Short mmCIF file of N, CA, C and O and ligand atoms in Angstrom, two decimals:
data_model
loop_
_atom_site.label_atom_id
_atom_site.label_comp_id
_atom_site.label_asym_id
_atom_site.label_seq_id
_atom_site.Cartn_x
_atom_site.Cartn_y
_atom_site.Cartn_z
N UNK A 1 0.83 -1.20 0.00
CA UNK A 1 0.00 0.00 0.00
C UNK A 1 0.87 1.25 0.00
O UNK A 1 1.74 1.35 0.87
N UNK A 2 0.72 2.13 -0.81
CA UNK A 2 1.13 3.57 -0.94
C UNK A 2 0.76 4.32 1.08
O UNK A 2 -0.01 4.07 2.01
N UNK A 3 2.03 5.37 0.72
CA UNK A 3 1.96 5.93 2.10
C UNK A 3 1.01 7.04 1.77
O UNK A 3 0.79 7.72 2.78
N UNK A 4 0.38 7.46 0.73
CA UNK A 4 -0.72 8.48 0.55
C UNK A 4 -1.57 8.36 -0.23
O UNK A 4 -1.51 7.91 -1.37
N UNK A 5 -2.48 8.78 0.37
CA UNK A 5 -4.32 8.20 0.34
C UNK A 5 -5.14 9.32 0.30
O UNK A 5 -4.96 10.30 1.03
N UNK A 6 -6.24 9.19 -0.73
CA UNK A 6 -7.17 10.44 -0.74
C UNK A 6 -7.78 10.48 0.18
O UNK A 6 -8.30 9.44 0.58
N UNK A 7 -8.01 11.90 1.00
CA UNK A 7 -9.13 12.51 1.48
C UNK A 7 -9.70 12.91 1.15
O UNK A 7 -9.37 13.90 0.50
N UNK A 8 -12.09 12.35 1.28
CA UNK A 8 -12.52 13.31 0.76
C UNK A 8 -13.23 14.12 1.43
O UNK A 8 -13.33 13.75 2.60
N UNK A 9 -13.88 15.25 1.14
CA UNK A 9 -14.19 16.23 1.95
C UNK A 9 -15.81 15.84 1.54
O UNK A 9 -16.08 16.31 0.44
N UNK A 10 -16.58 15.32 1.97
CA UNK A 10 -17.88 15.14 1.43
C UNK A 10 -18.62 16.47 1.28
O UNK A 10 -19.53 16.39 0.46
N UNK A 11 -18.47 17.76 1.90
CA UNK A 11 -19.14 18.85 2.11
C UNK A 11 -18.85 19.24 0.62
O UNK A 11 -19.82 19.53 -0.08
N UNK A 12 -17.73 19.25 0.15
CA UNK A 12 -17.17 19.80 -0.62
C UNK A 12 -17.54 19.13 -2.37
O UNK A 12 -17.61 19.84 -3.37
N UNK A 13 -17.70 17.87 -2.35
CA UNK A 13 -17.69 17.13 -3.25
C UNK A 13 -19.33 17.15 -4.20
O UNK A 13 -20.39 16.59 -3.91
N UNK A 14 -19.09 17.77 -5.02
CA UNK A 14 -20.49 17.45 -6.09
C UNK A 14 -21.12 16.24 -6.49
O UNK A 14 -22.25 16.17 -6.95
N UNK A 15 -20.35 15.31 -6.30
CA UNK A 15 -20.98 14.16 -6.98
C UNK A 15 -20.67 14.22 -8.41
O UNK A 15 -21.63 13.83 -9.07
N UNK A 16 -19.60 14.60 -9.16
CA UNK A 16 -19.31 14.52 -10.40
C UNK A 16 -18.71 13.48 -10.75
O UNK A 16 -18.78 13.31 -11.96
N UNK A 17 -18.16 12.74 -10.22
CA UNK A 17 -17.25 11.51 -11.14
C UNK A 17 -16.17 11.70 -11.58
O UNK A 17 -15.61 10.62 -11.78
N UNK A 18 -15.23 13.03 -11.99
CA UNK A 18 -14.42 12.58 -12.24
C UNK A 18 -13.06 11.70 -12.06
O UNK A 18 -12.56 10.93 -12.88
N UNK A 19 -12.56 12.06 -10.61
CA UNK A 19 -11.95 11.43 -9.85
C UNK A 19 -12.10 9.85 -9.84
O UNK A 19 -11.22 9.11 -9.42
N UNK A 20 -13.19 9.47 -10.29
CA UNK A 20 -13.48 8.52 -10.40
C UNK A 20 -13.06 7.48 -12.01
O UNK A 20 -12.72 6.30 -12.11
N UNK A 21 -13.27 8.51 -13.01
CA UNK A 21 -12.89 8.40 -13.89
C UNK A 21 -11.15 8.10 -14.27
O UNK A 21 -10.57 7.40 -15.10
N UNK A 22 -10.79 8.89 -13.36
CA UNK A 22 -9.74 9.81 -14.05
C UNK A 22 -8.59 8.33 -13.16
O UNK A 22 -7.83 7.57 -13.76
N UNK A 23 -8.85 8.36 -11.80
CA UNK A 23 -7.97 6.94 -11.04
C UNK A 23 -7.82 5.78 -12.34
O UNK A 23 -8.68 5.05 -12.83
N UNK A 24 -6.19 5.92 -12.72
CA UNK A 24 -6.22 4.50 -13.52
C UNK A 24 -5.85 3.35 -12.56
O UNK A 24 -5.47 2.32 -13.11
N UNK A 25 -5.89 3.38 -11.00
CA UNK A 25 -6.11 2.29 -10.41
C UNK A 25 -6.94 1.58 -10.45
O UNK A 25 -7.04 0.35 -10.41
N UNK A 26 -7.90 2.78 -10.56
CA UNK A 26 -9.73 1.79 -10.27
C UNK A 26 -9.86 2.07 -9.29
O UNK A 26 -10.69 1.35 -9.84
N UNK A 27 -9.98 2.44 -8.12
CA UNK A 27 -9.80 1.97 -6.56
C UNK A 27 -11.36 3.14 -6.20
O UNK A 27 -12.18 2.83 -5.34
N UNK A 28 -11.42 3.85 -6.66
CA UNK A 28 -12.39 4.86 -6.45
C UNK A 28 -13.92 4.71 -6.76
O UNK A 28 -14.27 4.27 -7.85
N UNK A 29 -14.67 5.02 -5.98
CA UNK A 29 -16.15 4.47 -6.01
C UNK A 29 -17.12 5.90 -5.53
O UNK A 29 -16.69 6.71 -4.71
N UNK A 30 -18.19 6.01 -6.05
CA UNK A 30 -19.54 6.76 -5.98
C UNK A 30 -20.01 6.04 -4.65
O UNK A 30 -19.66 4.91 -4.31
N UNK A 31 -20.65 6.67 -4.14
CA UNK A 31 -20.91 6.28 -2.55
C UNK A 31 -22.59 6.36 -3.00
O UNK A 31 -23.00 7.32 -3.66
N UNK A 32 -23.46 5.29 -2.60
CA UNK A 32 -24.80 5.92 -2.42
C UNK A 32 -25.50 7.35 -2.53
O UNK A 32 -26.33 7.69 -3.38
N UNK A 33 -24.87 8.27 -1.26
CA UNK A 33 -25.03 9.50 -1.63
C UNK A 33 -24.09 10.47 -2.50
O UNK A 33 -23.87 11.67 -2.33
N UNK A 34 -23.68 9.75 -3.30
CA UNK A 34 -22.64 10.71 -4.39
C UNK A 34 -21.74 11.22 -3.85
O UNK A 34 -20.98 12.14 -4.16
N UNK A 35 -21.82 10.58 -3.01
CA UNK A 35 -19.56 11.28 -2.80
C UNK A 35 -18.67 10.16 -3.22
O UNK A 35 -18.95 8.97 -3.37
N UNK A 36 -17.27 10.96 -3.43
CA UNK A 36 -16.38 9.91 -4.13
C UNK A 36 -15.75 9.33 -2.68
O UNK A 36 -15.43 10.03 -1.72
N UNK A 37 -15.65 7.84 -2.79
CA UNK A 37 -15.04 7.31 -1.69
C UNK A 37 -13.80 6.52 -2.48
O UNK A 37 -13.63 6.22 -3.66
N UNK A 38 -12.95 6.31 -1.16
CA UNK A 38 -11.84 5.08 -1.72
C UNK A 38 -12.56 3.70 -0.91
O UNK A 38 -12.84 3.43 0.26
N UNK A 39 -12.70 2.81 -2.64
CA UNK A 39 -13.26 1.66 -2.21
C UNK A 39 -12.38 0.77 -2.10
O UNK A 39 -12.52 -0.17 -1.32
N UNK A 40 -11.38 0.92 -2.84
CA UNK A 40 -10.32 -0.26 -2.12
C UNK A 40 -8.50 0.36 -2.30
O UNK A 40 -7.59 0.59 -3.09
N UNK A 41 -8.89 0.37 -0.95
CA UNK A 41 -7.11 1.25 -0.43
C UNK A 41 -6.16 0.38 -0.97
O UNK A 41 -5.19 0.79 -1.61
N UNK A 42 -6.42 -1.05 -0.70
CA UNK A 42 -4.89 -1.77 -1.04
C UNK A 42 -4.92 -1.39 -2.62
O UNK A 42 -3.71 -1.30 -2.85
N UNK A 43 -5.48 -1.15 -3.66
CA UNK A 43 -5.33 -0.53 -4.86
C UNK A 43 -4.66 0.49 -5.32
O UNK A 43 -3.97 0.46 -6.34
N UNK A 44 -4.97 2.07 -4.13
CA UNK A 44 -4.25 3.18 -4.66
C UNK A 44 -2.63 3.42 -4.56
O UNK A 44 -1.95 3.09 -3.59
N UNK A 45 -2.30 3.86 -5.40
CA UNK A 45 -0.67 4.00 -5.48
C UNK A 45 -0.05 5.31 -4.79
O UNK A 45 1.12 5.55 -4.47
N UNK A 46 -1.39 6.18 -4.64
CA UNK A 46 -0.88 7.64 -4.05
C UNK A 46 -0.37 8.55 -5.44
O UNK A 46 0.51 9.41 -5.39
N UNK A 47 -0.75 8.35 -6.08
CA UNK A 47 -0.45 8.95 -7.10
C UNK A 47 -0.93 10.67 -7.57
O UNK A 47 -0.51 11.38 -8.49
N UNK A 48 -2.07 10.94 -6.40
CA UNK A 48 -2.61 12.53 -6.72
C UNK A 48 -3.38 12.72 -7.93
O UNK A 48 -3.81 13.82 -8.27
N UNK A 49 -3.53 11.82 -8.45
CA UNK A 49 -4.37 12.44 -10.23
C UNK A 49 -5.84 12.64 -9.67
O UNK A 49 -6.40 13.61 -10.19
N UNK A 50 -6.68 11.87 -8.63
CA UNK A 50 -7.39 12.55 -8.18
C UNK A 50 -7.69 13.62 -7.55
O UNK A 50 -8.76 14.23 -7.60
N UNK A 51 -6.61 13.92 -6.86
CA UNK A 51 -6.69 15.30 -6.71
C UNK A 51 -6.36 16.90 -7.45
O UNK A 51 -6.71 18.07 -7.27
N UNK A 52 -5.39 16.05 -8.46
CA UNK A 52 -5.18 17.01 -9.65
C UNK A 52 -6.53 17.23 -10.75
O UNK A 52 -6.62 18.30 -11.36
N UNK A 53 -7.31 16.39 -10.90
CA UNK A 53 -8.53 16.30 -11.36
C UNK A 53 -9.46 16.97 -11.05
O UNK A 53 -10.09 17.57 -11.92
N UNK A 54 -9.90 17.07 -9.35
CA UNK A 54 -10.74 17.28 -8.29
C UNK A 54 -11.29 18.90 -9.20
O UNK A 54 -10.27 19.36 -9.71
N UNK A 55 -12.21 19.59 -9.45
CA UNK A 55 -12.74 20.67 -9.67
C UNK A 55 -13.17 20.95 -8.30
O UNK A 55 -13.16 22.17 -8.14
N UNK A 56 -13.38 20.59 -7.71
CA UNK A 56 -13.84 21.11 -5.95
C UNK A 56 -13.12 21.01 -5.21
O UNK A 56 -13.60 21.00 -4.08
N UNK A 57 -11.94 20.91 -5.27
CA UNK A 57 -10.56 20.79 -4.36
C UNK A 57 -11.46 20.17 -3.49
O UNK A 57 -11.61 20.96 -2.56
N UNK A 58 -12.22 19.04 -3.28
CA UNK A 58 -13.12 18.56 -2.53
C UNK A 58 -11.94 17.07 -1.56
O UNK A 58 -12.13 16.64 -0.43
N UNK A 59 -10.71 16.60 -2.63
CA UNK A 59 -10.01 15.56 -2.31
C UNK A 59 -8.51 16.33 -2.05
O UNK A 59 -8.01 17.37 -2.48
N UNK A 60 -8.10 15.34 -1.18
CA UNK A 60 -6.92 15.97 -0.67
C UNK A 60 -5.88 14.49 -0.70
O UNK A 60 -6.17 13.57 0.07
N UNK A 61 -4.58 14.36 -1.69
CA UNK A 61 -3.31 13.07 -1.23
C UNK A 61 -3.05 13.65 -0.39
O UNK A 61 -2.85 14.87 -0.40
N UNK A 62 -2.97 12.61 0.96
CA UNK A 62 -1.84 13.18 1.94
C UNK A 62 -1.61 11.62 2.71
O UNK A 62 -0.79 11.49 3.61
S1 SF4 B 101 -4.13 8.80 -5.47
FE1 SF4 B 101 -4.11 7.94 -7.57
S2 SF4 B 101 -4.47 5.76 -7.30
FE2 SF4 B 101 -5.08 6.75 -5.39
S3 SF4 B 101 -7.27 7.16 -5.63
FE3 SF4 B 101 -6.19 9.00 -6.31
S4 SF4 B 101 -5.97 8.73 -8.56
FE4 SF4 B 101 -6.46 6.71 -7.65
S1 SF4 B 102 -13.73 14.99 -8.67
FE1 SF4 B 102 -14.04 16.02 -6.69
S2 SF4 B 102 -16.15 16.77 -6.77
FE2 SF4 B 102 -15.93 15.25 -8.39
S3 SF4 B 102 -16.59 13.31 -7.46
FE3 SF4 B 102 -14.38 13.45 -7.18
S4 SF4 B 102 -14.08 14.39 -5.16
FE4 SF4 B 102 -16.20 14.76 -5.78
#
């Protein structure tokens, strides 16, 4: 597992998808109520493209 992992800010997050899109891990999932969650951590590499993506600075790598 990568030492950095998205945070998301649910307040913040539209429910757009891209982040979702955009992870070429896969690891990223739509939550029931439309927020982007990490659905499977052992997947992400820490790589930030979701957060470089993010239009709502809604996700945070750290
Ligand atoms: S840091 Fe990279 S691998 Fe992890 S969720 Fe974001 S885009 Fe996907
Ligand atoms: S890109 Fe940002 S606003 Fe869009 S779903 Fe992901 S976290 Fe939410």
């Amino acid at each position: 597992m990568a030492d950095k992992k998205p945070v998301f800010d649910a307040d913040e997050c539209t429910g757009c998808g891209l982040c979702v899109d955009e992870c070429e891990a896969e690891c990223l999932e739509m939550s029931d109520d439309d927020v982007a969650t990490l659905a499977r951590p052992d997947d992400c590499t820490g790589c930030g493209t979701c957060e470089e993506n993010c239009p709502s600075e809604a996700v945070t790598v750290k």
